[in-house]
mmCIF file of C-alpha atoms in Angstrom:
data_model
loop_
_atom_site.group_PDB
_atom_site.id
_atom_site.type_symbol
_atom_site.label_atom_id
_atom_site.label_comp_id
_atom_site.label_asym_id
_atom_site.label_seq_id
_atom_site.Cartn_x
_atom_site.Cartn_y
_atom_site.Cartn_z
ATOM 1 C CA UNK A 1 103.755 149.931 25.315
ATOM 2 C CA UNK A 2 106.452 147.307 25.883
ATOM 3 C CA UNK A 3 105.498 144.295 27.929
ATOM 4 C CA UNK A 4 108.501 143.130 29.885
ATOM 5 C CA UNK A 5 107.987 139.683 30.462
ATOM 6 C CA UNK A 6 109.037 138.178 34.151
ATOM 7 C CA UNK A 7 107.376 141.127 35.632
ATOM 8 C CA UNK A 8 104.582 141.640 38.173
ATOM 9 C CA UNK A 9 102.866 144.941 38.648
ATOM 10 C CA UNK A 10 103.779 146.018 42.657
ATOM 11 C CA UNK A 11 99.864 146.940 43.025
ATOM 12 C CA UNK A 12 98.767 143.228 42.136
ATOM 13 C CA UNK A 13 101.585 141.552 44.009
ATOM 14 C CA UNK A 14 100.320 143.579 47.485
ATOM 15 C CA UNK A 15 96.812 142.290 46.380
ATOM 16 C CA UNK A 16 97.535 138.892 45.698
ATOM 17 C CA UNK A 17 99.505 139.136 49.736
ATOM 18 C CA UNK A 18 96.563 140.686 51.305
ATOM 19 C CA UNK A 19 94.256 137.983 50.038
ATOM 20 C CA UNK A 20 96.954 135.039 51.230
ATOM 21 C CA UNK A 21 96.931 136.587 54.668
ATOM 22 C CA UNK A 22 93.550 137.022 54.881
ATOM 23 C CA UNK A 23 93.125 133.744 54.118
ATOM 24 C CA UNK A 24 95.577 132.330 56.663
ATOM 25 C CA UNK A 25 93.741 133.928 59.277
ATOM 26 C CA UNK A 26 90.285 132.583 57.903
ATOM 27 C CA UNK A 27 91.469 128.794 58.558
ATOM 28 C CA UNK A 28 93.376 129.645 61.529
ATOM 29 C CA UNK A 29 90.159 130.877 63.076
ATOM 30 C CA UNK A 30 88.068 127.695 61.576
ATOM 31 C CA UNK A 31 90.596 125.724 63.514
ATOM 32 C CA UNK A 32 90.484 127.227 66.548
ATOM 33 C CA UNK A 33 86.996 126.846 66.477
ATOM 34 C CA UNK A 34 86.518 123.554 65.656
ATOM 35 C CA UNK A 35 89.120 123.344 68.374
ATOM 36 C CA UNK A 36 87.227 124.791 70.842
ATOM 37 C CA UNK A 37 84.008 123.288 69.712
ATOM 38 C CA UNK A 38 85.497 119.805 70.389
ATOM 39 C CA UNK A 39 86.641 120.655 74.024
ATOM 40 C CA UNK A 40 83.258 121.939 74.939
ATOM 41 C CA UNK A 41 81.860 118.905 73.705
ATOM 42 C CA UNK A 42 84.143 116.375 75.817
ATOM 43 C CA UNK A 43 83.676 118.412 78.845
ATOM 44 C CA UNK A 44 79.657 118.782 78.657
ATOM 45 C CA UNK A 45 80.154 114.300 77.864
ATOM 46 C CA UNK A 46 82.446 114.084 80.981
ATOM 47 C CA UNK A 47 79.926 115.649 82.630
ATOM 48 C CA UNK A 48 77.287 113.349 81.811
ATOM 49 C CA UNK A 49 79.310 110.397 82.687
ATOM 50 C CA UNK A 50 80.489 111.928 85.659
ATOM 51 C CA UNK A 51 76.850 112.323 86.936
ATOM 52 C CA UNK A 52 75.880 109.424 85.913
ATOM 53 C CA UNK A 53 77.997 107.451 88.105
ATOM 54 C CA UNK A 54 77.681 109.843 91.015
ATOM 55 C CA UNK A 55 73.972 111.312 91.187
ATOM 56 C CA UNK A 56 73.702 113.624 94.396
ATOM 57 C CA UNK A 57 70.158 112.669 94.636
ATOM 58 C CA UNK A 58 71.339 108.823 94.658
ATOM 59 C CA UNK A 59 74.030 108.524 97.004
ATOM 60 C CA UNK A 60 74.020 105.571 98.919
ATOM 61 C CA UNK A 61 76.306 107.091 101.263
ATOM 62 C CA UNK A 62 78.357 104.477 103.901
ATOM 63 C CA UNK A 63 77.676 100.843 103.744
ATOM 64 C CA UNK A 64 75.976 99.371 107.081
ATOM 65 C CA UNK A 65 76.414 95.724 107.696
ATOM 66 C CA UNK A 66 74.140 95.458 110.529
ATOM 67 C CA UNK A 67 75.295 92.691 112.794
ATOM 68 C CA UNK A 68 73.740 88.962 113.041
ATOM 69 C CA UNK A 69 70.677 88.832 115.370
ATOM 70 C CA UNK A 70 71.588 84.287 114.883
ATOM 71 C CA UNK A 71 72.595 82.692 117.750
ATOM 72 C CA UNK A 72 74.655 79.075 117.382
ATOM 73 C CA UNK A 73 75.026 76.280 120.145
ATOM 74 C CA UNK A 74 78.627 75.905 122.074
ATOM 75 C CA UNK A 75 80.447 73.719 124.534
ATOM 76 C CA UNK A 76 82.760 73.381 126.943
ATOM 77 C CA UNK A 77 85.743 71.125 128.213
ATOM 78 C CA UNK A 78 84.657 69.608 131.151
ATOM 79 C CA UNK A 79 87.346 67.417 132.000
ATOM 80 C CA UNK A 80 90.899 66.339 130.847
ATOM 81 C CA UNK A 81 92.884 62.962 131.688
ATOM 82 C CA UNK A 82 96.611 62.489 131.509
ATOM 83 C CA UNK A 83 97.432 59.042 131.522
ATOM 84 C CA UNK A 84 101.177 58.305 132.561
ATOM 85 C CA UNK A 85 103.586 57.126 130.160
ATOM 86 C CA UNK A 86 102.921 53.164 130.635
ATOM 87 C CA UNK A 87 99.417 53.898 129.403
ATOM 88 C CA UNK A 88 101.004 55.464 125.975
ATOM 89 C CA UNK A 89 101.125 58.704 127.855
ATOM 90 C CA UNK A 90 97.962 59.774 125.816
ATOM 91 C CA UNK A 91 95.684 63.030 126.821
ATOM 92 C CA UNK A 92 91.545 62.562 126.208
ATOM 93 C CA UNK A 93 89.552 65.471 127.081
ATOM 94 C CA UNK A 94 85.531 65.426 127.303
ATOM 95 C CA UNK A 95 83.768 68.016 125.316
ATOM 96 C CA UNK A 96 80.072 68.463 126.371
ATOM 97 C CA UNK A 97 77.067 70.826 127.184
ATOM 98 C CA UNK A 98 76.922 73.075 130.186
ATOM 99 C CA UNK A 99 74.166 75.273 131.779
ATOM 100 C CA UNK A 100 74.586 77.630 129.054
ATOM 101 C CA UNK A 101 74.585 75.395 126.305
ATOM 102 C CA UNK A 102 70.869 75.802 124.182
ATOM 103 C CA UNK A 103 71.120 72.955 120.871
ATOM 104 C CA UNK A 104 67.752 73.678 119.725
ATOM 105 C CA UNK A 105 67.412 77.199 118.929
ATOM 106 C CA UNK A 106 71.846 78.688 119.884
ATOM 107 C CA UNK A 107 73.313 80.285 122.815
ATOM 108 C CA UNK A 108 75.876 82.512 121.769
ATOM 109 C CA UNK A 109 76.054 84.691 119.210
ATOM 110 C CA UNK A 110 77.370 84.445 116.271
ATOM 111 C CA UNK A 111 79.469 88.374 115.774
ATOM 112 C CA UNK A 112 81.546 86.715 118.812
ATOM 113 C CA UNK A 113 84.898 84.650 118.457
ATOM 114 C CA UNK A 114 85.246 81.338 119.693
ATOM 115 C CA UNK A 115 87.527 78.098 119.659
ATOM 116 C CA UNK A 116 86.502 75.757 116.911
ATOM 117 C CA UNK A 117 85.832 72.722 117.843
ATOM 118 C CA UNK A 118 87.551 69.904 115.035
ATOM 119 C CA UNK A 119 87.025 66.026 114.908
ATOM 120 C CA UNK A 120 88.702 63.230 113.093
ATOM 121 C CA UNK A 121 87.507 59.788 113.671
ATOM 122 C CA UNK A 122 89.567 56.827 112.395
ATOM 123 C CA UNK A 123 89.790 53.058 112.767
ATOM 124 C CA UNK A 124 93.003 53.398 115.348
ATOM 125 C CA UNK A 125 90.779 54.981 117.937
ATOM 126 C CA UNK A 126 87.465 53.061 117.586
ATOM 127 C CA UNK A 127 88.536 50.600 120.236
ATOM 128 C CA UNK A 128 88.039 53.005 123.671
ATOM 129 C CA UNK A 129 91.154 53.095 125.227
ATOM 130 C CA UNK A 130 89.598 54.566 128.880
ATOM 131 C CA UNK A 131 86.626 52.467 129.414
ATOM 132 C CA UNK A 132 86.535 53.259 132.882
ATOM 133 C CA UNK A 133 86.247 56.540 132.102
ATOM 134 C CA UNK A 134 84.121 56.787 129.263
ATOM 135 C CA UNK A 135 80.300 55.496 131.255
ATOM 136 C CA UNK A 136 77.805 56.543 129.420
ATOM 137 C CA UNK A 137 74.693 58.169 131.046
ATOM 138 C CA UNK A 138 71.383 58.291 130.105
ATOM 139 C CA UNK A 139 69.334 61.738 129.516
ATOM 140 C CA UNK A 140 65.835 61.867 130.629
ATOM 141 C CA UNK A 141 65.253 62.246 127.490
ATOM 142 C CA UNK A 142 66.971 59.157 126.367
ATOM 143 C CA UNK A 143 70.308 60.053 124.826
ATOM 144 C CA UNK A 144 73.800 58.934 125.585
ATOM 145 C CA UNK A 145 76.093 61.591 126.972
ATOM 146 C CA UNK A 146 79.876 61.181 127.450
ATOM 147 C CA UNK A 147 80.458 58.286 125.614
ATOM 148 C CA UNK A 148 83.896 57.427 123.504
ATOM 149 C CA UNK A 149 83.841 59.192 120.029
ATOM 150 C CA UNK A 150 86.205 56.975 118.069
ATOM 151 C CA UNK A 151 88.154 60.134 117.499
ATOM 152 C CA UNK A 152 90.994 63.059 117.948
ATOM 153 C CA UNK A 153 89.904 66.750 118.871
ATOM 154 C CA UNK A 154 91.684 69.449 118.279
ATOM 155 C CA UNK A 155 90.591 73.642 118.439
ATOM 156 C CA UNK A 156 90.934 76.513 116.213
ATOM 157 C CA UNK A 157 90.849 79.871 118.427
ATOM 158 C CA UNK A 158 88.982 82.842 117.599
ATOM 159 C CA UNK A 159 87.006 81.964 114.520
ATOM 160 C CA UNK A 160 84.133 84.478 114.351
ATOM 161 C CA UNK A 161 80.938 82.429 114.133
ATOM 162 C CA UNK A 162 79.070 84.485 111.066
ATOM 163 C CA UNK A 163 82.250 83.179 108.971
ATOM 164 C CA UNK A 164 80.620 79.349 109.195
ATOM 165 C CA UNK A 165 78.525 79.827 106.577
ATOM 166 C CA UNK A 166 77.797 76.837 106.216
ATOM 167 C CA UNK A 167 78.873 72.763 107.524
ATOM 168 C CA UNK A 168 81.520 72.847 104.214
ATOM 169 C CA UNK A 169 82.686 75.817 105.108
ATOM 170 C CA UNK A 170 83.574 74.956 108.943
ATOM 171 C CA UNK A 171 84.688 71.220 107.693
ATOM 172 C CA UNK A 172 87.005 72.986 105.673
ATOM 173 C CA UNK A 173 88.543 75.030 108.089
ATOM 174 C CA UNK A 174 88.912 72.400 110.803
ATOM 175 C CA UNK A 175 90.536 69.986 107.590
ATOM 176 C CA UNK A 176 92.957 72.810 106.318
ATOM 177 C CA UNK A 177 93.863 73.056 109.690
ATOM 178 C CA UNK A 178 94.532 69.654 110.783
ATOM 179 C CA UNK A 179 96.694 69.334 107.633
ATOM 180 C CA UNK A 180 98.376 71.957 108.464
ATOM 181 C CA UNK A 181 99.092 70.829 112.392
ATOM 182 C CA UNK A 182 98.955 66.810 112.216
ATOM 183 C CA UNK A 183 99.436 66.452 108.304
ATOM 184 C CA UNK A 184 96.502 64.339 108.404
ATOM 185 C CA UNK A 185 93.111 64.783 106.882
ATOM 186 C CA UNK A 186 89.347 64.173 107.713
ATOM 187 C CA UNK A 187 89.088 66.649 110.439
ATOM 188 C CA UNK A 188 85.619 68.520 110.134
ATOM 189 C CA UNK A 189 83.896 70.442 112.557
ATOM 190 C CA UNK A 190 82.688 68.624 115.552
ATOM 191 C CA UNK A 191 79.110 67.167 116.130
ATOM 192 C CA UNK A 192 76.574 67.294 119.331
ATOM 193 C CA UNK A 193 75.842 63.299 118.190
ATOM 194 C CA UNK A 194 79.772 62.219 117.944
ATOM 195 C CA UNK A 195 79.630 59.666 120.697
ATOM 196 C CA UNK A 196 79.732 55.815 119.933
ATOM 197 C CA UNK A 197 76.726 54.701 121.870
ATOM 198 C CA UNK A 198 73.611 54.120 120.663
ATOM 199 C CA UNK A 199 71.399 57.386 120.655
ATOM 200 C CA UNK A 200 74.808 59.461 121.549
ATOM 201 C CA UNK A 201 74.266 63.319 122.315
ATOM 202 C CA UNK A 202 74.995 66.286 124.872
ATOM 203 C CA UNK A 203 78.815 64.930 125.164
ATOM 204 C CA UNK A 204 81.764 63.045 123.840
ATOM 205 C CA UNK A 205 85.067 61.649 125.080
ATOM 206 C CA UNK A 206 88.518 61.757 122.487
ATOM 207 C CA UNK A 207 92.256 61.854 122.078
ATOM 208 C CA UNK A 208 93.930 65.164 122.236
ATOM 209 C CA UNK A 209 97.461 66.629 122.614
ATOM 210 C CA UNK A 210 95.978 70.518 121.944
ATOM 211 C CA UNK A 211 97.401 72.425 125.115
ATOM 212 C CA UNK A 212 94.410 74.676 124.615
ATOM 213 C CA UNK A 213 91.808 72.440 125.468
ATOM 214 C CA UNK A 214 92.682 72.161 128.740
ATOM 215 C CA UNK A 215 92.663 75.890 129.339
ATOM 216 C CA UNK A 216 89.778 76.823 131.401
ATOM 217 C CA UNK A 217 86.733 79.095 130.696
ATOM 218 C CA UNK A 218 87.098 78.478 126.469
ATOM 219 C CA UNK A 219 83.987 77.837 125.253
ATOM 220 C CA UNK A 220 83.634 76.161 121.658
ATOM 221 C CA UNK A 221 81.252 76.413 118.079
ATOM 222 C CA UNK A 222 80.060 72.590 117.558
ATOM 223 C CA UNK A 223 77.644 71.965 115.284
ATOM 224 C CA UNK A 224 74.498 69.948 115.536
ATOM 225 C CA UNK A 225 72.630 67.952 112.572
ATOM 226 C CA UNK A 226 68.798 67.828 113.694
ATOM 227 C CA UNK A 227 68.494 71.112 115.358
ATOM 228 C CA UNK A 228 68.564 74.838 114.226
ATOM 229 C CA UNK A 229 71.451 75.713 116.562
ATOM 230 C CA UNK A 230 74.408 76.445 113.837
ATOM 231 C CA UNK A 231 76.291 78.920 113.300
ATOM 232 C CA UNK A 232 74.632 79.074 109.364
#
C-alpha cells in the first residue's frame, strides 16, 4: 500500500479534536472552581472579621456621659465705680462672695455655663488708686475681704464649668483670651485670696473696662487654692 506522506487519516484527526476539547473543558472547569473556591473563602473571612468587630452579643449600644454630680464655688459683682475723666476716667469693679457663694465644698454646678472670671496683676496697678474705696474688713474668721488686688479683671461668658479641668487649663483660657482682647499676657483665672492685705479672702477690688461686669445677675467660676471648691 502506498503511504502518501503529508496525510492524516480523517478518523485520527476527529480523535485527536475530541480529546483537545475535552480537555479545554477539563481546565475550564478546574478554573471555575478554583474560582469559586476562592470567593467562598473571602466571604466566609469577611465574615469573621465582620463579626469580630460587631458581635451582637457585645454591643455596647449608645454612649452615656452621665453628667457631673461636682459642684465649684462662684461670685458675684457687687459693685462698680466710674471715676470721671480727671481721675483717668478708670472703671474698678469689686468681685466677691454672696449668700450663695459655698468655697469649701462648691455652689454651683459644674454642667452649667458661667462668666469666667480672669486676673492680671502687674506693677502699674500695685499702688491702689481708690483708697477710699478699697477698706478692708475683717471676717469673723479673720480674713480680709474687699481689699485692692494689684490687678485688671476681665470675664469670659459662658464657659461650661466641667471644661476647667484643671487650674492650667482655666489659666489658659483666661491668657488666650486676654491676648486676644488687651494683647497682653499673664491673665489666669481669678483667685478667692487675690486681695493685697494681709490674710486677703471672700473679695477683691480691680481695674476693668469689660462692659459685662457691670451687668447685673452674672455670676462667675473663681477658683480657690486651699479649699475643694473648683471646678476640677
Amino acid at each position: 500500500m502506498a503511504v502518501t506522506h503529508g496525510t492524516t487519516d480523517p478518523s485520527t484527526k476527529n480523535s485527536i479534536r475530541g480529546n483537545d476539547t475535552g480537555m479545554q473543558l477539563i481546565q475550564q472547569f478546574g478554573k471555575l472552581l478554583t474560582f469559586v473556591v476562592l470567593i467562598g473563602s473571602s466571604m466566609v473571612s469577611a465574615s469573621s472579621v465582620s463579626a469580630k468587630q460587631l458581635p451582637i452579643d457585645q454591643d455596647p449600644g449608645p454612649i452615656w456621659n452621665p453628667l457631673s454630680t461636682k459642684k465649684a464655688m462662684t461670685w458675684i459683682i457687687n459693685t462698680v465705680i466710674y471715676t470721671n475723666v480727671y481721675n483717668s476716667g478708670k472703671t474698678y469693679a469689686q468681685v466677691r462672695y454672696d449668700s450663695q457663694t459655698d468655697p469649701y465644698s462648691g455652689d454651683t454646678s459644674v454642667n452649667q455655663s458661667l462668666s469666667l472670671l480672669c486676673i492680671r496683676k502687674s506693677l502699674e496697678l500695685a499702688v491702689d488708686p481708690i483708697p477710699n474705696q478699697t477698706q478692708s474688713a475683717i471676717t469673723p474668721g479673720g480674713a480680709s475681704k474687699n481689699s485692692w488686688s494689684g490687678g485688671e479683671i476681665f470675664a469670659i461668658p459662658n464657659v461650661l464649668g466641667s471644661s476647667l479641668v484643671s487650674p492650667e487649663v482655666a489659666d489658659g483660657k483666661c491668657d488666650q483670651a486676654g491676648q486676644e482682647r488687651y494683647h497682653l499676657s499673664g491673665f489666669r483665672m481669678a483667685e478667692f485670696h487675690d486681695g493685697s492685705a494681709p490674710n486677703a479672702g471672700w473679695g477683691f477690688w480691680a481695674q476693668s473696662d469689660d462692659p459685662n461686669l457691670s451687668s447685673p445677675g452674672i455670676r462667675y467660676w473663681v477658683k480657690i487654692n486651699d479649699q475643694n471648691a473648683n471646678p476640677w
